[in-house]
Amino acid sequence: MVKYLSNEGYQFSYFTRGEPGSRPSVLMLHGFSLNKDMWLNTIEVFPKDLHLVCLDLPGHGGTTRLLGESYTAVAQAKRIHQFVQCAGLNHKPFHLVGMSMGGMVAGVYAALYPAHISSLALFCPAGVRYLTDSEFFAQLRELIFSKGSVENAVIPVTEEQLENFIKLCLYHPIFLKIQVKYSLHENMRKIKAPTQIIWGKGDKVFDSSGAAVLAAAIPNSQVHWLEKCGHFITLERPRTSAKLLLEFYKSVYDSAEQKKVA
């Protein structure tokens, strides 16, 4: 069921299924330029009584888009915190899932609001610093960098100049900072929740080596690399990724229950 929640003049659009219960609710954050519908194939195999919330991130889908607003990962996390409080998800820790840009935002959220998170799942998240460009960004730089003479009108040579050039190509350049900053890398050591990292080995947007970088920084983490899978995990491996997600969710919940009994 699609619902809308308004707070202080700001509207959030989200899909919800099931009701809050003894198990943690699951909040899912989509990737850049997508919306909550990207999770539909994944959640098909989820138990129908599991409380799910798939949110349209600020600036996407039916959630408010404000051209003057900051859309950095930290700003997004703070907006999601606003939603969490208004939706009542803050009453007990929940399981947070994010893919690509949504994975970066989810990781930053877990670092900023650790008391809210029972566990975390990151699907090929953005915001990790690499020693070399991925194939996607290498080709982007090749397209943008001029190989001509210095008299050419546009010859970006620094990250700032590259960013400024890409802004010229975007209708809403405010979204650019979501992609080019390393917000997750800067916050990954603050993540305390049990964390699952899922990455396609064939990802050409964000290289799968990012999984090892995150796993080395997050104490209680596990990594799953998917063979013959690119960046859009939820499209290419919806059932496999859903199964992995559910197994991890159940293992964390069962472990927490055992500790309570002990």
PDB file of C-alpha atoms in Angstrom:
ATOM      1  CA  MET A   1       0.000   0.000   0.000  1.00  0.00           C
ATOM      2  CA  VAL A   2       1.371   3.421  -0.975  1.00  0.00           C
ATOM      3  CA  LYS A   3       1.044   6.021   1.740  1.00  0.00           C
ATOM      4  CA  TYR A   4       1.957   9.659   2.255  1.00  0.00           C
ATOM      5  CA  LEU A   5       3.159  11.290   5.426  1.00  0.00           C
ATOM      6  CA  SER A   6       3.476  15.060   5.840  1.00  0.00           C
ATOM      7  CA  ASN A   7       5.508  16.868   8.465  1.00  0.00           C
ATOM      8  CA  GLU A   8       6.395  20.541   8.650  1.00  0.00           C
ATOM      9  CA  GLY A   9       5.307  21.061   5.052  1.00  0.00           C
ATOM     10  CA  TYR A  10       7.392  18.146   3.776  1.00  0.00           C
ATOM     11  CA  GLN A  11       5.740  15.095   2.170  1.00  0.00           C
ATOM     12  CA  PHE A  12       7.165  11.577   2.207  1.00  0.00           C
ATOM     13  CA  SER A  13       5.872   8.881  -0.132  1.00  0.00           C
ATOM     14  CA  TYR A  14       6.367   5.249   0.836  1.00  0.00           C
ATOM     15  CA  PHE A  15       5.134   1.712   0.278  1.00  0.00           C
ATOM     16  CA  THR A  16       4.296  -0.343   3.351  1.00  0.00           C
ATOM     17  CA  ARG A  17       3.250  -3.930   3.941  1.00  0.00           C
ATOM     18  CA  GLY A  18       2.554  -5.778   7.157  1.00  0.00           C
ATOM     19  CA  GLU A  19       2.369  -4.331  10.638  1.00  0.00           C
ATOM     20  CA  PRO A  20       5.023  -3.672  13.299  1.00  0.00           C
ATOM     21  CA  GLY A  21       5.483  -6.702  15.534  1.00  0.00           C
ATOM     22  CA  SER A  22       8.028  -8.498  17.674  1.00  0.00           C
ATOM     23  CA  ARG A  23      10.542  -8.655  14.831  1.00  0.00           C
ATOM     24  CA  PRO A  24      12.338  -5.494  13.624  1.00  0.00           C
ATOM     25  CA  SER A  25      10.669  -3.521  10.859  1.00  0.00           C
ATOM     26  CA  VAL A  26      12.577  -3.250   7.567  1.00  0.00           C
ATOM     27  CA  LEU A  27      13.206   0.164   5.974  1.00  0.00           C
ATOM     28  CA  MET A  28      14.496   0.059   2.369  1.00  0.00           C
ATOM     29  CA  LEU A  29      16.215   2.906   0.486  1.00  0.00           C
ATOM     30  CA  HIS A  30      16.497   2.878  -3.316  1.00  0.00           C
ATOM     31  CA  GLY A  31      19.265   4.073  -5.642  1.00  0.00           C
ATOM     32  CA  PHE A  32      19.892   7.394  -7.401  1.00  0.00           C
ATOM     33  CA  SER A  33      17.195   8.535  -9.878  1.00  0.00           C
ATOM     34  CA  LEU A  34      15.047   5.477  -9.015  1.00  0.00           C
ATOM     35  CA  ASN A  35      12.177   5.124  -6.537  1.00  0.00           C
ATOM     36  CA  LYS A  36      10.649   2.697  -4.048  1.00  0.00           C
ATOM     37  CA  ASP A  37       9.379   0.440  -6.879  1.00  0.00           C
ATOM     38  CA  MET A  38      12.888  -0.917  -7.449  1.00  0.00           C
ATOM     39  CA  TRP A  39      12.344  -3.200  -4.437  1.00  0.00           C
ATOM     40  CA  LEU A  40       9.153  -4.878  -5.737  1.00  0.00           C
ATOM     41  CA  ASN A  41      10.922  -7.931  -7.232  1.00  0.00           C
ATOM     42  CA  THR A  42      12.999  -8.358  -4.083  1.00  0.00           C
ATOM     43  CA  ILE A  43      10.182  -8.232  -1.544  1.00  0.00           C
ATOM     44  CA  GLU A  44       8.036 -10.718  -3.496  1.00  0.00           C
ATOM     45  CA  VAL A  45       9.668 -13.544  -1.558  1.00  0.00           C
ATOM     46  CA  PHE A  46       9.533 -11.815   1.836  1.00  0.00           C
ATOM     47  CA  PRO A  47       7.061 -13.151   4.422  1.00  0.00           C
ATOM     48  CA  LYS A  48       3.791 -11.251   4.059  1.00  0.00           C
ATOM     49  CA  ASP A  49       3.634 -10.551   7.789  1.00  0.00           C
ATOM     50  CA  LEU A  50       7.061  -8.893   7.881  1.00  0.00           C
ATOM     51  CA  HIS A  51       6.682  -5.144   8.349  1.00  0.00           C
ATOM     52  CA  LEU A  52       8.245  -3.485   5.289  1.00  0.00           C
ATOM     53  CA  VAL A  53       8.643   0.197   4.470  1.00  0.00           C
ATOM     54  CA  CYS A  54      10.072   1.201   1.068  1.00  0.00           C
ATOM     55  CA  LEU A  55      10.651   4.951   1.049  1.00  0.00           C
ATOM     56  CA  ASP A  56      10.987   7.403  -1.832  1.00  0.00           C
ATOM     57  CA  LEU A  57      14.130   9.303  -0.888  1.00  0.00           C
ATOM     58  CA  PRO A  58      13.975  13.119  -0.731  1.00  0.00           C
ATOM     59  CA  GLY A  59      13.931  14.493  -4.264  1.00  0.00           C
ATOM     60  CA  HIS A  60      12.685  11.197  -5.742  1.00  0.00           C
ATOM     61  CA  GLY A  61       9.310   9.677  -6.585  1.00  0.00           C
ATOM     62  CA  GLY A  62       6.433  11.143  -4.606  1.00  0.00           C
ATOM     63  CA  THR A  63       8.599  12.611  -1.846  1.00  0.00           C
ATOM     64  CA  THR A  64       9.080  16.377  -1.833  1.00  0.00           C
ATOM     65  CA  ARG A  65      11.695  17.840  -4.184  1.00  0.00           C
ATOM     66  CA  LEU A  66      13.110  21.211  -3.152  1.00  0.00           C
ATOM     67  CA  LEU A  67      15.639  22.740  -5.516  1.00  0.00           C
ATOM     68  CA  GLY A  68      17.222  24.828  -2.785  1.00  0.00           C
ATOM     69  CA  GLU A  69      17.701  21.896  -0.409  1.00  0.00           C
ATOM     70  CA  SER A  70      20.945  20.025   0.233  1.00  0.00           C
ATOM     71  CA  TYR A  71      20.965  16.449  -1.053  1.00  0.00           C
ATOM     72  CA  THR A  72      24.250  15.255   0.429  1.00  0.00           C
ATOM     73  CA  ALA A  73      24.206  11.878   2.180  1.00  0.00           C
ATOM     74  CA  VAL A  74      24.206  13.513   5.618  1.00  0.00           C
ATOM     75  CA  ALA A  75      21.303  15.790   4.643  1.00  0.00           C
ATOM     76  CA  GLN A  76      19.415  12.777   3.247  1.00  0.00           C
ATOM     77  CA  ALA A  77      20.037  10.834   6.451  1.00  0.00           C
ATOM     78  CA  LYS A  78      18.629  13.698   8.508  1.00  0.00           C
ATOM     79  CA  ARG A  79      15.503  13.814   6.339  1.00  0.00           C
ATOM     80  CA  ILE A  80      15.084  10.052   6.743  1.00  0.00           C
ATOM     81  CA  HIS A  81      15.438  10.545  10.492  1.00  0.00           C
ATOM     82  CA  GLN A  82      12.523  12.987  10.244  1.00  0.00           C
ATOM     83  CA  PHE A  83      10.497  10.297   8.447  1.00  0.00           C
ATOM     84  CA  VAL A  84      11.500   7.594  10.949  1.00  0.00           C
ATOM     85  CA  GLN A  85      10.263   9.702  13.844  1.00  0.00           C
ATOM     86  CA  CYS A  86       7.007  10.686  12.130  1.00  0.00           C
ATOM     87  CA  ALA A  87       6.283   7.103  11.027  1.00  0.00           C
ATOM     88  CA  GLY A  88       6.992   5.736  14.511  1.00  0.00           C
ATOM     89  CA  LEU A  89       9.867   3.542  13.352  1.00  0.00           C
ATOM     90  CA  ASN A  90      12.013   4.971  16.142  1.00  0.00           C
ATOM     91  CA  HIS A  91      10.067   3.102  18.832  1.00  0.00           C
ATOM     92  CA  LYS A  92      12.474   0.177  18.530  1.00  0.00           C
ATOM     93  CA  PRO A  93      15.536  -0.618  16.376  1.00  0.00           C
ATOM     94  CA  PHE A  94      14.817  -1.544  12.752  1.00  0.00           C
ATOM     95  CA  HIS A  95      16.669  -3.274   9.912  1.00  0.00           C
ATOM     96  CA  LEU A  96      17.914  -0.752   7.339  1.00  0.00           C
ATOM     97  CA  VAL A  97      18.580  -1.710   3.703  1.00  0.00           C
ATOM     98  CA  GLY A  98      20.032   0.519   0.983  1.00  0.00           C
ATOM     99  CA  MET A  99      21.297   0.085  -2.578  1.00  0.00           C
ATOM    100  CA  SER A 100      23.826   2.243  -4.435  1.00  0.00           C
ATOM    101  CA  MET A 101      23.147   5.856  -3.389  1.00  0.00           C
ATOM    102  CA  GLY A 102      20.591   4.512  -0.921  1.00  0.00           C
ATOM    103  CA  GLY A 103      23.300   2.254   0.486  1.00  0.00           C
ATOM    104  CA  MET A 104      25.540   5.240   1.100  1.00  0.00           C
ATOM    105  CA  VAL A 105      22.705   7.078   2.829  1.00  0.00           C
ATOM    106  CA  ALA A 106      21.829   3.967   4.863  1.00  0.00           C
ATOM    107  CA  GLY A 107      25.420   3.612   6.033  1.00  0.00           C
ATOM    108  CA  VAL A 108      25.604   7.267   7.024  1.00  0.00           C
ATOM    109  CA  TYR A 109      22.268   6.933   8.846  1.00  0.00           C
ATOM    110  CA  ALA A 110      23.577   3.928  10.794  1.00  0.00           C
ATOM    111  CA  ALA A 111      26.651   5.957  11.767  1.00  0.00           C
ATOM    112  CA  LEU A 112      24.634   9.009  12.842  1.00  0.00           C
ATOM    113  CA  TYR A 113      21.754   7.210  14.589  1.00  0.00           C
ATOM    114  CA  PRO A 114      23.161   3.893  15.866  1.00  0.00           C
ATOM    115  CA  ALA A 115      20.432   3.428  18.489  1.00  0.00           C
ATOM    116  CA  HIS A 116      17.821   3.131  15.728  1.00  0.00           C
ATOM    117  CA  ILE A 117      19.502   0.306  13.818  1.00  0.00           C
ATOM    118  CA  SER A 118      19.244  -3.371  14.718  1.00  0.00           C
ATOM    119  CA  SER A 119      21.099  -4.426  11.563  1.00  0.00           C
ATOM    120  CA  LEU A 120      22.190  -3.015   8.215  1.00  0.00           C
ATOM    121  CA  ALA A 121      22.330  -4.339   4.650  1.00  0.00           C
ATOM    122  CA  LEU A 122      24.303  -2.475   1.972  1.00  0.00           C
ATOM    123  CA  PHE A 123      23.869  -3.351  -1.708  1.00  0.00           C
ATOM    124  CA  CYS A 124      26.826  -2.034  -3.776  1.00  0.00           C
ATOM    125  CA  PRO A 125      26.785   1.311  -1.942  1.00  0.00           C
ATOM    126  CA  ALA A 126      28.162   4.573  -3.292  1.00  0.00           C
ATOM    127  CA  GLY A 127      30.478   6.760  -1.251  1.00  0.00           C
ATOM    128  CA  VAL A 128      33.485   4.422  -0.928  1.00  0.00           C
ATOM    129  CA  ARG A 129      36.907   5.789  -1.886  1.00  0.00           C
ATOM    130  CA  TYR A 130      38.863   3.742  -4.457  1.00  0.00           C
ATOM    131  CA  LEU A 131      42.496   3.906  -5.518  1.00  0.00           C
ATOM    132  CA  THR A 132      41.409   3.794  -9.158  1.00  0.00           C
ATOM    133  CA  ASP A 133      38.221   4.721 -11.019  1.00  0.00           C
ATOM    134  CA  SER A 134      35.608   2.103 -11.846  1.00  0.00           C
ATOM    135  CA  GLU A 135      35.033   1.434 -15.547  1.00  0.00           C
ATOM    136  CA  PHE A 136      31.976   3.701 -15.472  1.00  0.00           C
ATOM    137  CA  PHE A 137      33.798   6.682 -13.989  1.00  0.00           C
ATOM    138  CA  ALA A 138      36.915   6.038 -16.064  1.00  0.00           C
ATOM    139  CA  GLN A 139      34.812   6.273 -19.222  1.00  0.00           C
ATOM    140  CA  LEU A 140      33.048   9.342 -17.857  1.00  0.00           C
ATOM    141  CA  ARG A 141      36.373  11.060 -17.290  1.00  0.00           C
ATOM    142  CA  GLU A 142      37.540  10.010 -20.751  1.00  0.00           C
ATOM    143  CA  LEU A 143      34.441  11.579 -22.275  1.00  0.00           C
ATOM    144  CA  ILE A 144      34.847  14.785 -20.294  1.00  0.00           C
ATOM    145  CA  PHE A 145      38.604  15.301 -20.374  1.00  0.00           C
ATOM    146  CA  SER A 146      39.658  16.985 -23.568  1.00  0.00           C
ATOM    147  CA  LYS A 147      42.638  15.554 -25.407  1.00  0.00           C
ATOM    148  CA  GLY A 148      42.929  18.653 -27.555  1.00  0.00           C
ATOM    149  CA  SER A 149      44.898  21.818 -27.101  1.00  0.00           C
ATOM    150  CA  VAL A 150      44.736  24.049 -24.051  1.00  0.00           C
ATOM    151  CA  GLU A 151      42.704  26.543 -26.071  1.00  0.00           C
ATOM    152  CA  ASN A 152      39.664  24.249 -25.870  1.00  0.00           C
ATOM    153  CA  ALA A 153      36.749  25.758 -23.984  1.00  0.00           C
ATOM    154  CA  VAL A 154      36.393  22.962 -21.419  1.00  0.00           C
ATOM    155  CA  ILE A 155      39.441  21.094 -20.090  1.00  0.00           C
ATOM    156  CA  PRO A 156      38.694  19.983 -16.510  1.00  0.00           C
ATOM    157  CA  VAL A 157      41.855  18.930 -14.716  1.00  0.00           C
ATOM    158  CA  THR A 158      40.769  18.772 -11.065  1.00  0.00           C
ATOM    159  CA  GLU A 159      37.921  17.039  -9.233  1.00  0.00           C
ATOM    160  CA  GLU A 160      36.327  20.427  -8.581  1.00  0.00           C
ATOM    161  CA  GLN A 161      36.477  21.336 -12.276  1.00  0.00           C
ATOM    162  CA  LEU A 162      35.091  17.908 -13.185  1.00  0.00           C
ATOM    163  CA  GLU A 163      32.230  18.458 -10.757  1.00  0.00           C
ATOM    164  CA  ASN A 164      31.516  21.885 -12.216  1.00  0.00           C
ATOM    165  CA  PHE A 165      31.475  20.446 -15.722  1.00  0.00           C
ATOM    166  CA  ILE A 166      29.053  17.660 -14.799  1.00  0.00           C
ATOM    167  CA  LYS A 167      26.774  20.289 -13.256  1.00  0.00           C
ATOM    168  CA  LEU A 168      26.369  21.747 -16.731  1.00  0.00           C
ATOM    169  CA  CYS A 169      25.006  18.394 -17.893  1.00  0.00           C
ATOM    170  CA  LEU A 170      22.397  18.035 -15.157  1.00  0.00           C
ATOM    171  CA  TYR A 171      18.944  19.573 -14.990  1.00  0.00           C
ATOM    172  CA  HIS A 172      19.064  19.309 -11.195  1.00  0.00           C
ATOM    173  CA  PRO A 173      22.778  19.732 -10.380  1.00  0.00           C
ATOM    174  CA  ILE A 174      21.985  19.645  -6.651  1.00  0.00           C
ATOM    175  CA  PHE A 175      21.924  15.846  -6.940  1.00  0.00           C
ATOM    176  CA  LEU A 176      25.563  15.708  -7.996  1.00  0.00           C
ATOM    177  CA  LYS A 177      26.985  15.823  -4.472  1.00  0.00           C
ATOM    178  CA  ILE A 178      25.165  12.596  -3.708  1.00  0.00           C
ATOM    179  CA  GLN A 179      27.441  10.778  -6.135  1.00  0.00           C
ATOM    180  CA  VAL A 180      30.871  12.404  -5.977  1.00  0.00           C
ATOM    181  CA  LYS A 181      31.497  12.603  -2.238  1.00  0.00           C
ATOM    182  CA  TYR A 182      32.872   9.830  -0.040  1.00  0.00           C
ATOM    183  CA  SER A 183      30.350  10.145   2.783  1.00  0.00           C
ATOM    184  CA  LEU A 184      30.154   6.431   3.499  1.00  0.00           C
ATOM    185  CA  HIS A 185      33.939   6.050   3.566  1.00  0.00           C
ATOM    186  CA  GLU A 186      34.183   8.904   6.053  1.00  0.00           C
ATOM    187  CA  ASN A 187      31.570   7.339   8.353  1.00  0.00           C
ATOM    188  CA  MET A 188      32.056   3.584   7.930  1.00  0.00           C
ATOM    189  CA  ARG A 189      34.126   3.142  11.104  1.00  0.00           C
ATOM    190  CA  LYS A 190      31.263   4.585  13.135  1.00  0.00           C
ATOM    191  CA  ILE A 191      28.884   1.798  12.070  1.00  0.00           C
ATOM    192  CA  LYS A 192      28.315  -0.549  15.009  1.00  0.00           C
ATOM    193  CA  ALA A 193      25.298  -2.560  13.832  1.00  0.00           C
ATOM    194  CA  PRO A 194      25.708  -6.045  12.350  1.00  0.00           C
ATOM    195  CA  THR A 195      26.177  -5.337   8.649  1.00  0.00           C
ATOM    196  CA  GLN A 196      25.673  -7.343   5.489  1.00  0.00           C
ATOM    197  CA  ILE A 197      27.418  -6.226   2.290  1.00  0.00           C
ATOM    198  CA  ILE A 198      26.156  -7.570  -1.054  1.00  0.00           C
ATOM    199  CA  TRP A 199      27.976  -6.715  -4.281  1.00  0.00           C
ATOM    200  CA  GLY A 200      27.858  -7.913  -7.883  1.00  0.00           C
ATOM    201  CA  LYS A 201      31.289  -9.062  -9.028  1.00  0.00           C
ATOM    202  CA  GLY A 202      30.575  -7.549 -12.432  1.00  0.00           C
ATOM    203  CA  ASP A 203      29.637  -4.112 -11.080  1.00  0.00           C
ATOM    204  CA  LYS A 204      31.165  -1.519 -13.435  1.00  0.00           C
ATOM    205  CA  VAL A 205      29.701   1.504 -11.638  1.00  0.00           C
ATOM    206  CA  PHE A 206      31.119   0.940  -8.149  1.00  0.00           C
ATOM    207  CA  ASP A 207      33.851  -1.686  -8.138  1.00  0.00           C
ATOM    208  CA  SER A 208      33.168  -4.718  -5.969  1.00  0.00           C
ATOM    209  CA  SER A 209      36.492  -4.193  -4.163  1.00  0.00           C
ATOM    210  CA  GLY A 210      34.517  -1.662  -2.114  1.00  0.00           C
ATOM    211  CA  ALA A 211      33.023  -4.612  -0.225  1.00  0.00           C
ATOM    212  CA  ALA A 212      36.405  -5.518   1.238  1.00  0.00           C
ATOM    213  CA  VAL A 213      37.057  -1.882   2.148  1.00  0.00           C
ATOM    214  CA  LEU A 214      33.803  -1.721   4.109  1.00  0.00           C
ATOM    215  CA  ALA A 215      34.244  -5.137   5.715  1.00  0.00           C
ATOM    216  CA  ALA A 216      37.682  -4.148   7.015  1.00  0.00           C
ATOM    217  CA  ALA A 217      36.230  -1.029   8.641  1.00  0.00           C
ATOM    218  CA  ILE A 218      32.946  -2.398  10.045  1.00  0.00           C
ATOM    219  CA  PRO A 219      33.627  -4.826  12.940  1.00  0.00           C
ATOM    220  CA  ASN A 220      30.556  -7.056  12.726  1.00  0.00           C
ATOM    221  CA  SER A 221      30.149  -7.478   8.972  1.00  0.00           C
ATOM    222  CA  GLN A 222      29.838 -10.168   6.331  1.00  0.00           C
ATOM    223  CA  VAL A 223      30.295  -9.980   2.549  1.00  0.00           C
ATOM    224  CA  HIS A 224      28.474 -11.724  -0.290  1.00  0.00           C
ATOM    225  CA  TRP A 225      29.781 -11.325  -3.842  1.00  0.00           C
ATOM    226  CA  LEU A 226      27.318 -12.313  -6.568  1.00  0.00           C
ATOM    227  CA  GLU A 227      28.759 -13.980  -9.669  1.00  0.00           C
ATOM    228  CA  LYS A 228      27.729 -12.701 -13.111  1.00  0.00           C
ATOM    229  CA  CYS A 229      25.924  -9.741 -11.564  1.00  0.00           C
ATOM    230  CA  GLY A 230      26.349  -6.048 -12.290  1.00  0.00           C
ATOM    231  CA  HIS A 231      25.309  -2.935 -10.408  1.00  0.00           C
ATOM    232  CA  PHE A 232      21.525  -3.380 -10.439  1.00  0.00           C
ATOM    233  CA  ILE A 233      21.377  -6.324  -8.071  1.00  0.00           C
ATOM    234  CA  THR A 234      17.632  -6.063  -7.466  1.00  0.00           C
ATOM    235  CA  LEU A 235      16.973  -6.474 -11.207  1.00  0.00           C
ATOM    236  CA  GLU A 236      19.557  -9.156 -11.978  1.00  0.00           C
ATOM    237  CA  ARG A 237      19.454 -11.206  -8.758  1.00  0.00           C
ATOM    238  CA  PRO A 238      16.193 -10.313  -6.976  1.00  0.00           C
ATOM    239  CA  ARG A 239      15.589 -13.751  -5.447  1.00  0.00           C
ATOM    240  CA  THR A 240      19.200 -14.505  -4.561  1.00  0.00           C
ATOM    241  CA  SER A 241      19.698 -11.135  -2.890  1.00  0.00           C
ATOM    242  CA  ALA A 242      16.335 -11.407  -1.125  1.00  0.00           C
ATOM    243  CA  LYS A 243      17.269 -14.843   0.231  1.00  0.00           C
ATOM    244  CA  LEU A 244      20.615 -13.545   1.493  1.00  0.00           C
ATOM    245  CA  LEU A 245      18.943 -10.531   3.059  1.00  0.00           C
ATOM    246  CA  LEU A 246      16.330 -12.632   4.852  1.00  0.00           C
ATOM    247  CA  GLU A 247      18.897 -15.155   6.118  1.00  0.00           C
ATOM    248  CA  PHE A 248      20.997 -12.340   7.566  1.00  0.00           C
ATOM    249  CA  TYR A 249      17.955 -10.608   9.077  1.00  0.00           C
ATOM    250  CA  LYS A 250      16.836 -13.855  10.725  1.00  0.00           C
ATOM    251  CA  SER A 251      20.324 -14.671  12.038  1.00  0.00           C
ATOM    252  CA  VAL A 252      20.656 -11.267  13.717  1.00  0.00           C
ATOM    253  CA  TYR A 253      17.151 -11.467  15.194  1.00  0.00           C
ATOM    254  CA  ASP A 254      17.641 -15.040  16.446  1.00  0.00           C
ATOM    255  CA  SER A 255      20.960 -14.077  18.022  1.00  0.00           C
ATOM    256  CA  ALA A 256      19.345 -11.123  19.802  1.00  0.00           C
ATOM    257  CA  GLU A 257      16.532 -13.352  21.088  1.00  0.00           C
ATOM    258  CA  GLN A 258      19.007 -15.920  22.420  1.00  0.00           C
ATOM    259  CA  LYS A 259      20.846 -13.188  24.305  1.00  0.00           C
ATOM    260  CA  LYS A 260      17.577 -12.096  25.901  1.00  0.00           C
ATOM    261  CA  VAL A 261      16.858 -15.655  27.074  1.00  0.00           C
ATOM    262  CA  ALA A 262      20.389 -16.033  28.429  1.00  0.00           C
TER     263      ALA A 262
END
